[in-house]
Short mmCIF file of C-alpha atoms in Angstrom, two decimals:
data_model
loop_
_atom_site.label_atom_id
_atom_site.label_comp_id
_atom_site.label_asym_id
_atom_site.label_seq_id
_atom_site.Cartn_x
_atom_site.Cartn_y
_atom_site.Cartn_z
CA MET X 1 14.46 -52.55 94.77
CA LYS X 2 17.02 -51.75 97.48
CA ARG X 3 19.27 -49.86 95.13
CA TRP X 4 16.39 -47.70 93.87
CA LEU X 5 15.50 -46.89 97.47
CA LEU X 6 19.10 -45.75 97.88
CA ALA X 7 18.74 -43.60 94.77
CA ALA X 8 15.62 -41.95 96.24
CA ALA X 9 17.47 -41.29 99.51
CA ALA X 10 20.36 -39.77 97.53
CA VAL X 11 17.99 -37.40 95.69
CA LEU X 12 16.47 -36.27 99.00
CA PHE X 13 19.96 -35.68 100.38
CA GLN X 14 21.08 -33.75 97.30
CA LEU X 15 17.92 -31.61 97.21
CA ALA X 16 18.89 -30.24 100.63
CA LEU X 17 22.48 -29.53 99.55
CA GLY X 18 21.47 -27.99 96.21
CA ALA X 19 19.26 -25.50 98.04
CA VAL X 20 22.44 -23.49 98.62
CA TYR X 21 21.98 -22.15 95.07
CA SER X 22 18.87 -20.25 96.18
CA TRP X 23 21.29 -17.60 97.52
CA SER X 24 20.07 -15.05 94.96
CA VAL X 25 16.84 -14.74 96.97
CA PHE X 26 18.81 -13.73 100.07
CA SER X 27 21.31 -11.61 98.18
CA LYS X 28 18.54 -9.40 96.86
CA ALA X 29 16.87 -9.13 100.28
CA LEU X 30 20.13 -8.30 102.05
CA GLN X 31 20.76 -5.39 99.67
CA ALA X 32 17.27 -3.92 100.16
CA LYS X 33 16.98 -0.66 102.09
CA ALA X 34 14.22 -2.24 104.17
CA SER X 35 16.65 -4.74 105.73
CA ASP X 36 18.93 -4.11 108.69
CA PHE X 37 21.86 -5.24 106.54
CA ASP X 38 21.72 -2.86 103.55
CA LEU X 39 24.71 -4.64 101.97
CA THR X 40 26.52 -3.61 98.81
CA LYS X 41 26.56 -6.03 95.89
CA ALA X 42 30.12 -7.06 96.73
CA GLU X 43 29.24 -7.71 100.38
CA ALA X 44 26.13 -9.67 99.43
CA ALA X 45 28.19 -11.89 97.12
CA LEU X 46 30.77 -12.79 99.78
CA PRO X 47 28.94 -15.59 101.67
CA PHE X 48 28.08 -17.46 98.47
CA SER X 49 31.56 -16.97 97.00
CA VAL X 50 33.11 -18.46 100.14
CA THR X 51 30.66 -21.38 99.92
CA ILE X 52 31.79 -22.22 96.38
CA GLY X 53 35.42 -21.97 97.45
CA MET X 54 34.87 -24.40 100.34
CA ILE X 55 33.08 -27.02 98.22
CA PHE X 56 36.30 -28.27 96.63
CA LEU X 57 37.99 -28.69 100.02
CA GLY X 58 34.99 -30.67 101.26
CA THR X 59 34.78 -32.96 98.23
CA PHE X 60 38.52 -33.64 98.31
CA ILE X 61 38.47 -34.69 101.97
CA GLY X 62 35.05 -36.37 101.84
CA GLY X 63 35.92 -38.43 98.81
CA ARG X 64 39.07 -39.83 100.39
CA ILE X 65 37.37 -40.67 103.69
CA GLN X 66 34.33 -42.32 102.15
CA ASP X 67 36.52 -44.60 100.03
CA VAL X 68 37.94 -45.94 103.31
CA ARG X 69 35.11 -45.58 105.85
CA GLY X 70 32.06 -45.96 103.64
CA PRO X 71 29.37 -43.46 102.64
CA ARG X 72 27.12 -43.17 105.71
CA PRO X 73 29.45 -41.52 108.29
CA VAL X 74 30.74 -39.00 105.73
CA ALA X 75 27.23 -38.15 104.55
CA LEU X 76 26.00 -37.73 108.13
CA ALA X 77 28.93 -35.47 108.99
CA GLY X 78 28.44 -33.43 105.82
CA GLY X 79 24.70 -33.06 106.37
CA VAL X 80 25.11 -31.99 110.00
CA LEU X 81 27.86 -29.45 109.21
CA TYR X 82 25.91 -28.03 106.29
CA SER X 83 22.71 -27.65 108.33
CA LEU X 84 24.49 -26.20 111.37
CA GLY X 85 26.22 -23.65 109.14
CA ILE X 86 22.85 -22.57 107.72
CA LEU X 87 21.38 -22.35 111.24
CA LEU X 88 24.34 -20.27 112.42
CA ALA X 89 23.78 -17.87 109.51
CA GLY X 90 20.26 -17.40 110.82
CA PHE X 91 21.63 -15.64 113.92
CA ALA X 92 23.27 -12.88 111.86
CA ALA X 93 20.88 -10.02 112.58
CA ASP X 94 22.41 -6.93 110.93
CA HIS X 95 25.36 -5.52 108.99
CA SER X 96 27.69 -5.83 111.97
CA ARG X 97 27.14 -9.62 111.91
CA LEU X 98 28.11 -10.08 108.27
CA TRP X 99 31.12 -12.06 109.50
CA LEU X 100 28.74 -14.56 111.13
CA LEU X 101 26.84 -14.95 107.86
CA ILE X 102 30.11 -15.63 106.03
CA LEU X 103 31.27 -18.09 108.67
CA GLY X 104 27.98 -20.00 108.80
CA TYR X 105 26.72 -19.97 105.22
CA GLY X 106 30.16 -19.73 103.62
CA VAL X 107 32.80 -21.63 105.58
CA ILE X 108 30.87 -24.22 107.61
CA ALA X 109 27.94 -24.90 105.27
CA GLY X 110 30.22 -24.82 102.21
CA PHE X 111 32.61 -27.38 103.68
CA GLY X 112 29.72 -29.61 104.81
CA LEU X 113 28.17 -29.34 101.36
CA GLY X 114 31.35 -30.51 99.66
CA LEU X 115 31.79 -33.29 102.21
CA GLY X 116 28.33 -34.64 101.50
CA TYR X 117 28.02 -33.89 97.76
CA ILE X 118 30.56 -36.47 96.62
CA VAL X 119 29.12 -39.35 98.70
CA PRO X 120 25.94 -40.35 96.82
CA ILE X 121 27.73 -39.92 93.48
CA ALA X 122 30.45 -42.45 94.34
CA MET X 123 28.11 -44.77 96.24
CA LEU X 124 25.44 -45.07 93.55
CA GLN X 125 27.98 -45.93 90.86
CA LYS X 126 28.85 -49.03 92.88
CA TRP X 127 25.17 -50.02 93.12
CA PHE X 128 24.45 -49.24 89.45
CA PRO X 129 27.49 -50.34 87.39
CA ASP X 130 25.01 -51.07 84.58
CA LYS X 131 23.57 -47.52 84.63
CA ARG X 132 26.41 -45.30 85.85
CA GLY X 133 25.58 -42.37 83.60
CA LEU X 134 21.85 -42.37 84.35
CA ILE X 135 22.24 -42.85 88.09
CA THR X 136 24.90 -40.16 88.59
CA GLY X 137 22.71 -37.90 86.48
CA ILE X 138 19.81 -38.56 88.85
CA ALA X 139 22.01 -37.96 91.91
CA VAL X 140 23.40 -34.63 90.76
CA GLY X 141 20.04 -33.79 89.17
CA GLY X 142 18.66 -33.71 92.71
CA PHE X 143 21.34 -31.16 93.54
CA GLY X 144 20.43 -29.11 90.46
CA PHE X 145 16.73 -29.07 91.38
CA GLY X 146 17.46 -28.06 94.99
CA ALA X 147 17.35 -24.33 94.30
CA VAL X 148 14.26 -24.68 92.10
CA VAL X 149 12.37 -26.29 94.98
CA THR X 150 13.78 -24.07 97.73
CA SER X 151 13.69 -20.61 96.13
CA PRO X 152 9.91 -20.01 96.38
CA VAL X 153 9.88 -21.26 99.99
CA ALA X 154 12.85 -19.04 100.85
CA GLN X 155 11.14 -16.07 99.19
CA ARG X 156 8.06 -16.46 101.38
CA LEU X 157 10.15 -16.77 104.53
CA VAL X 158 12.13 -13.65 103.59
CA GLU X 159 8.96 -11.67 102.90
CA SER X 160 7.64 -12.55 106.36
CA ASN X 161 10.62 -10.72 107.95
CA PRO X 162 12.13 -8.26 105.42
CA ALA X 163 14.09 -6.40 108.11
CA VAL X 164 16.06 -9.53 109.07
CA PRO X 165 15.83 -11.87 106.05
CA THR X 166 18.46 -14.19 107.54
CA ARG X 167 15.87 -15.47 110.04
CA ALA X 168 14.66 -17.69 107.19
CA PHE X 169 17.82 -19.76 107.65
CA LEU X 170 16.56 -20.99 111.03
CA THR X 171 13.58 -22.72 109.43
CA LEU X 172 15.52 -23.89 106.40
CA GLY X 173 18.41 -25.20 108.49
CA VAL X 174 16.10 -27.48 110.45
CA ALA X 175 14.50 -28.73 107.22
CA TYR X 176 17.93 -29.43 105.69
CA LEU X 177 19.03 -31.30 108.81
CA VAL X 178 16.00 -33.60 108.67
CA MET X 179 16.38 -34.22 104.93
CA THR X 180 20.11 -34.99 105.07
CA LEU X 181 19.85 -37.24 108.14
CA VAL X 182 16.97 -39.24 106.65
CA GLY X 183 18.75 -39.57 103.32
CA ALA X 184 22.13 -40.50 104.81
CA PHE X 185 20.54 -43.13 107.07
CA PHE X 186 20.02 -45.39 104.05
CA PHE X 187 23.50 -44.95 102.60
CA ARG X 188 25.73 -48.02 102.39
CA ASN X 189 28.07 -49.67 99.90
CA PRO X 190 27.00 -52.91 98.17
CA PRO X 191 28.38 -56.21 99.52
CA ALA X 192 31.77 -57.33 98.26
CA ASP X 193 30.27 -60.01 95.98
CA TYR X 194 27.70 -57.65 94.42
CA GLN X 195 27.76 -57.78 90.61
CA VAL X 196 25.54 -56.41 87.85
CA ALA X 197 26.45 -56.75 84.20
CA ALA X 198 27.11 -53.41 82.50
CA THR X 199 25.56 -52.73 79.11
CA GLY X 200 25.73 -50.01 76.45
CA ARG X 201 28.58 -48.40 74.49
CA ILE X 202 30.86 -47.81 77.44
CA ALA X 203 34.64 -48.07 77.20
CA ALA X 204 36.36 -48.86 80.50
CA SER X 205 39.97 -49.35 81.53
CA GLY X 206 39.26 -52.56 83.44
CA ARG X 207 41.48 -51.53 86.36
CA GLU X 208 41.02 -50.02 89.83
CA TYR X 209 43.29 -46.97 90.16
CA THR X 210 44.31 -45.27 93.38
CA GLN X 211 44.08 -41.49 93.50
CA GLY X 212 47.83 -41.15 93.05
CA GLU X 213 47.85 -43.52 90.06
CA ALA X 214 44.98 -41.65 88.42
CA LEU X 215 46.84 -38.36 88.80
CA ARG X 216 49.83 -39.84 86.98
CA THR X 217 47.77 -40.49 83.85
CA PRO X 218 47.13 -37.85 81.15
CA GLN X 219 43.49 -38.98 81.06
CA TRP X 220 42.74 -37.46 84.49
CA TYR X 221 43.88 -34.04 83.28
CA LEU X 222 42.01 -34.39 79.99
CA LEU X 223 38.77 -35.20 81.83
CA ALA X 224 39.31 -32.30 84.24
CA ALA X 225 39.90 -29.98 81.26
CA ILE X 226 36.70 -31.17 79.55
CA LEU X 227 34.68 -30.55 82.71
CA CYS X 228 36.33 -27.16 83.25
CA LEU X 229 35.62 -25.94 79.71
CA ASN X 230 32.04 -27.21 79.80
CA VAL X 231 31.50 -25.34 83.07
CA THR X 232 33.25 -22.21 81.78
CA ALA X 233 30.89 -21.94 78.81
CA GLY X 234 27.67 -22.71 80.65
CA ILE X 235 28.29 -20.61 83.72
CA ALA X 236 29.28 -17.63 81.58
CA LEU X 237 25.66 -17.47 80.40
CA ILE X 238 24.26 -18.26 83.84
CA SER X 239 26.12 -15.28 85.28
CA VAL X 240 24.54 -12.78 82.84
CA ILE X 241 21.34 -14.38 81.55
CA SER X 242 18.94 -11.89 83.15
CA SER X 243 20.68 -8.79 81.77
CA ALA X 244 21.42 -10.50 78.43
CA ALA X 245 17.75 -11.42 77.98
CA THR X 246 16.80 -7.79 78.54
CA SER X 247 19.47 -6.31 76.26
CA ILE X 248 19.36 -8.82 73.40
CA ALA X 249 15.74 -10.03 73.26
CA GLY X 250 13.92 -7.17 74.97
CA TYR X 251 12.69 -9.09 78.02
CA THR X 252 11.15 -7.02 80.79
CA ALA X 253 12.79 -7.27 84.23
CA ALA X 254 9.98 -9.53 85.48
CA ALA X 255 10.15 -11.77 82.39
CA ALA X 256 13.95 -12.03 82.68
CA ALA X 257 13.61 -13.09 86.32
CA THR X 258 11.05 -15.74 85.33
CA LEU X 259 13.35 -16.96 82.56
CA THR X 260 16.21 -17.31 85.04
CA GLY X 261 14.08 -19.49 87.31
CA VAL X 262 12.79 -21.67 84.47
CA MET X 263 16.33 -22.24 83.19
CA GLY X 264 17.15 -23.89 86.51
CA LEU X 265 14.81 -26.71 85.48
CA PHE X 266 16.89 -27.32 82.35
CA ASN X 267 20.08 -27.32 84.42
CA GLY X 268 18.67 -30.12 86.58
CA ALA X 269 17.11 -32.02 83.67
CA GLY X 270 20.35 -31.88 81.68
CA ARG X 271 22.15 -33.84 84.38
CA ILE X 272 19.74 -36.74 84.01
CA PHE X 273 19.29 -36.46 80.22
CA TRP X 274 22.97 -36.44 79.26
CA GLY X 275 23.81 -39.12 81.81
CA TRP X 276 21.21 -41.34 80.16
CA ILE X 277 22.36 -40.42 76.64
CA SER X 278 25.97 -41.23 77.47
CA GLU X 279 25.02 -44.85 78.22
CA ARG X 280 23.92 -45.22 74.59
CA THR X 281 26.35 -43.06 72.67
CA GLY X 282 29.48 -43.42 74.80
CA ARG X 283 30.77 -40.80 77.27
CA MET X 284 33.13 -38.94 74.95
CA PHE X 285 30.55 -38.66 72.18
CA ALA X 286 28.14 -37.19 74.74
CA PHE X 287 30.72 -34.60 75.86
CA ALA X 288 31.42 -33.72 72.24
CA GLY X 289 27.68 -33.14 71.83
CA MET X 290 27.52 -30.89 74.90
CA LEU X 291 30.45 -28.73 73.83
CA GLY X 292 29.37 -28.60 70.19
CA LEU X 293 25.80 -27.58 71.01
CA GLN X 294 26.96 -24.93 73.46
CA GLY X 295 29.37 -23.55 70.87
CA ILE X 296 26.65 -23.23 68.22
CA CYS X 297 24.15 -21.73 70.67
CA PHE X 298 26.62 -19.09 71.87
CA LEU X 299 27.40 -18.04 68.30
CA LEU X 300 23.67 -17.49 67.75
CA LEU X 301 22.72 -16.04 71.14
CA GLY X 302 24.21 -12.61 70.53
CA HIS X 303 21.82 -12.21 67.57
CA ALA X 304 18.72 -13.87 69.14
CA SER X 305 16.48 -10.82 69.24
CA GLN X 306 13.28 -12.88 69.38
CA VAL X 307 12.05 -13.86 72.85
CA ALA X 308 11.35 -17.51 72.00
CA VAL X 309 14.63 -18.05 70.13
CA PHE X 310 16.66 -16.60 73.02
CA ALA X 311 14.84 -18.88 75.48
CA ILE X 312 15.39 -22.01 73.36
CA LEU X 313 19.10 -21.35 72.84
CA SER X 314 19.56 -20.61 76.56
CA ALA X 315 17.72 -23.81 77.51
CA VAL X 316 20.10 -25.88 75.35
CA VAL X 317 23.13 -24.25 77.00
CA TYR X 318 21.71 -24.97 80.46
CA LEU X 319 20.99 -28.59 79.49
CA CYS X 320 24.60 -29.05 78.36
CA TYR X 321 26.01 -27.25 81.41
CA GLY X 322 24.11 -29.58 83.75
CA GLY X 323 24.99 -32.55 81.57
CA GLY X 324 28.68 -32.20 82.38
CA PHE X 325 27.99 -32.80 86.07
CA GLY X 326 25.71 -35.72 85.27
CA THR X 327 28.17 -37.48 82.98
CA MET X 328 31.67 -36.81 84.34
CA PRO X 329 31.38 -38.87 87.58
CA ALA X 330 30.43 -41.95 85.53
CA THR X 331 33.24 -41.21 83.06
CA ALA X 332 35.79 -41.05 85.88
CA GLY X 333 34.43 -44.37 87.16
CA ASP X 334 34.83 -45.95 83.72
CA PHE X 335 38.38 -44.69 83.37
CA PHE X 336 39.71 -45.27 86.89
CA GLY X 337 37.40 -47.83 88.51
CA LEU X 338 34.92 -47.50 91.38
CA ARG X 339 36.94 -48.49 94.43
CA ASN X 340 38.47 -45.02 94.86
CA ALA X 341 35.87 -43.09 92.86
CA GLY X 342 35.15 -40.68 95.70
CA GLY X 343 38.70 -39.43 96.02
CA ILE X 344 39.44 -39.37 92.29
CA TYR X 345 36.32 -37.46 91.25
CA GLY X 346 36.35 -35.39 94.43
CA LEU X 347 39.72 -33.96 93.39
CA MET X 348 38.39 -33.35 89.88
CA ILE X 349 35.86 -30.87 91.33
CA VAL X 350 38.69 -28.31 91.18
CA ALA X 351 37.77 -28.03 87.49
CA TRP X 352 34.30 -26.88 88.56
CA SER X 353 35.83 -24.17 90.76
CA VAL X 354 38.19 -22.96 88.04
CA GLY X 355 35.46 -22.87 85.41
CA GLY X 356 33.12 -21.17 87.84
CA ILE X 357 35.61 -18.34 88.25
CA VAL X 358 36.85 -18.04 84.66
CA GLY X 359 33.45 -18.13 82.93
CA PRO X 360 31.82 -15.12 84.65
CA LEU X 361 35.07 -13.11 84.57
CA LEU X 362 35.54 -13.76 80.86
CA ALA X 363 31.95 -12.78 80.10
CA ALA X 364 32.21 -9.60 82.19
CA ALA X 365 35.48 -8.59 80.52
CA LEU X 366 34.11 -8.99 76.98
CA ILE X 367 30.66 -7.45 77.44
CA SER X 368 30.60 -3.82 76.33
CA GLY X 369 27.55 -1.95 77.60
CA ASP X 370 24.53 -3.72 76.11
CA ASN X 371 26.61 -5.52 73.47
CA TYR X 372 26.96 -9.24 74.26
CA THR X 373 27.89 -10.39 70.75
CA THR X 374 31.68 -10.36 71.21
CA ALA X 375 31.51 -12.14 74.55
CA PHE X 376 29.16 -14.87 73.33
CA THR X 377 31.11 -15.33 70.08
CA VAL X 378 34.42 -15.82 71.92
CA ILE X 379 32.85 -18.28 74.37
CA GLY X 380 31.23 -20.15 71.49
CA ILE X 381 34.57 -20.49 69.70
CA ILE X 382 36.21 -21.75 72.92
CA ALA X 383 33.52 -24.42 73.27
CA LEU X 384 33.91 -25.53 69.65
CA VAL X 385 37.70 -25.71 69.93
CA ALA X 386 37.29 -27.74 73.12
CA LEU X 387 35.51 -30.37 71.01
CA VAL X 388 38.95 -31.77 70.23
CA LEU X 389 39.45 -32.98 73.81
CA PRO X 390 36.69 -35.63 74.01
CA LEU X 391 37.55 -36.79 70.50
CA VAL X 392 41.14 -37.66 71.52
CA THR X 393 40.46 -38.90 75.07
CA ARG X 394 40.37 -42.67 75.61
CA PRO X 395 40.44 -44.77 78.81
CA PRO X 396 43.94 -45.59 80.09
CA LYS X 397 45.14 -49.01 79.06
CA ALA X 398 45.37 -51.51 81.90
CA GLU X 399 48.94 -52.62 82.44
CA ARG X 400 49.56 -56.23 81.55
CA VAL X 401 50.81 -58.32 84.47
CA VAL X 402 53.95 -60.29 83.57
CA THR X 403 54.03 -63.79 85.02
CA ALA X 404 57.13 -65.27 86.68
CA GLN X 405 57.54 -67.73 83.80
CA GLU X 406 57.47 -64.93 81.19
CA ALA X 407 60.00 -62.94 83.25
CA LEU X 408 62.39 -65.89 83.05
#
């Protein structure tokens, strides 16, 4: 039961970190004429963009430290930095304090988020070697559901003070601090002699790689490319789903906003679903399924003029997008071992950043007015071509140790 208690603590911790994706609530409020900020769209996007940029730096450093020092001190540091950054953003009172909002929400909270995000993922794989896919799916699923849980609360807080919507960060920052501290308190690695037999169709290398050794294998780059392409496809739709729903399927503005919120549930559920599926089908078969389904859905989306059809196709894309985050940490653990999982997967998060930039830019460049067909067709073809990668990717072969007698 101890390891399931740890899983519950990890979900609580990740719910607080995932709340950062409720930024759209604040972005809209900060652009409103009723606020003392009255930001442009570009200005309102800056704090969140900086946050995403800082996540990779945090995961890279946090992963390396937690492999040496253990999960609890890194998680505590990440939770405190993240919460303090949110609290600091709450003191930005008008347009002249935009820099404070960027510093707090973007730089400090973003770095703390990355520092903490990688910890439960690496830790739980060590406690659940028999359920790596499912448990990492649950851990990052908590992150995916964070915005779903937080957005309505944030909306109410913003509505209570529309002139200074950032005041909501003061309440939220305290809540995040409590959640991350309580969650991190339970974090610990299993004892050295801890063993649980792994089951399912999982191929593993059978060796513990250091970060440097992993980077010298082609498999690390293949896995990073798979994650990057999966993110590129999914986030391309996420970046335009509201306007695409209106233009393609005739959604009203209110219905498109509701659709956007509901899709967040599929993002979170996909992390758990595909992590669980990968235990039974094998990791690479699961990734082939994610990319293949996204490819087919994108080819159809540009022609999905019916409300229900558009929603179903979008839900499948969101499931597959979330599934990449739920399955890749376990895949990296299978390929490179668990001892240095934090540092190895933490560095792989760069694929998330690259995909997060390329996907929206590609979609924006190919969309012409209200015509999304070309953009979605190109993205669908990219996803289908990317199917080749999981089909050719296999765990690195463990090097055979030559005995002294054989050497003679």
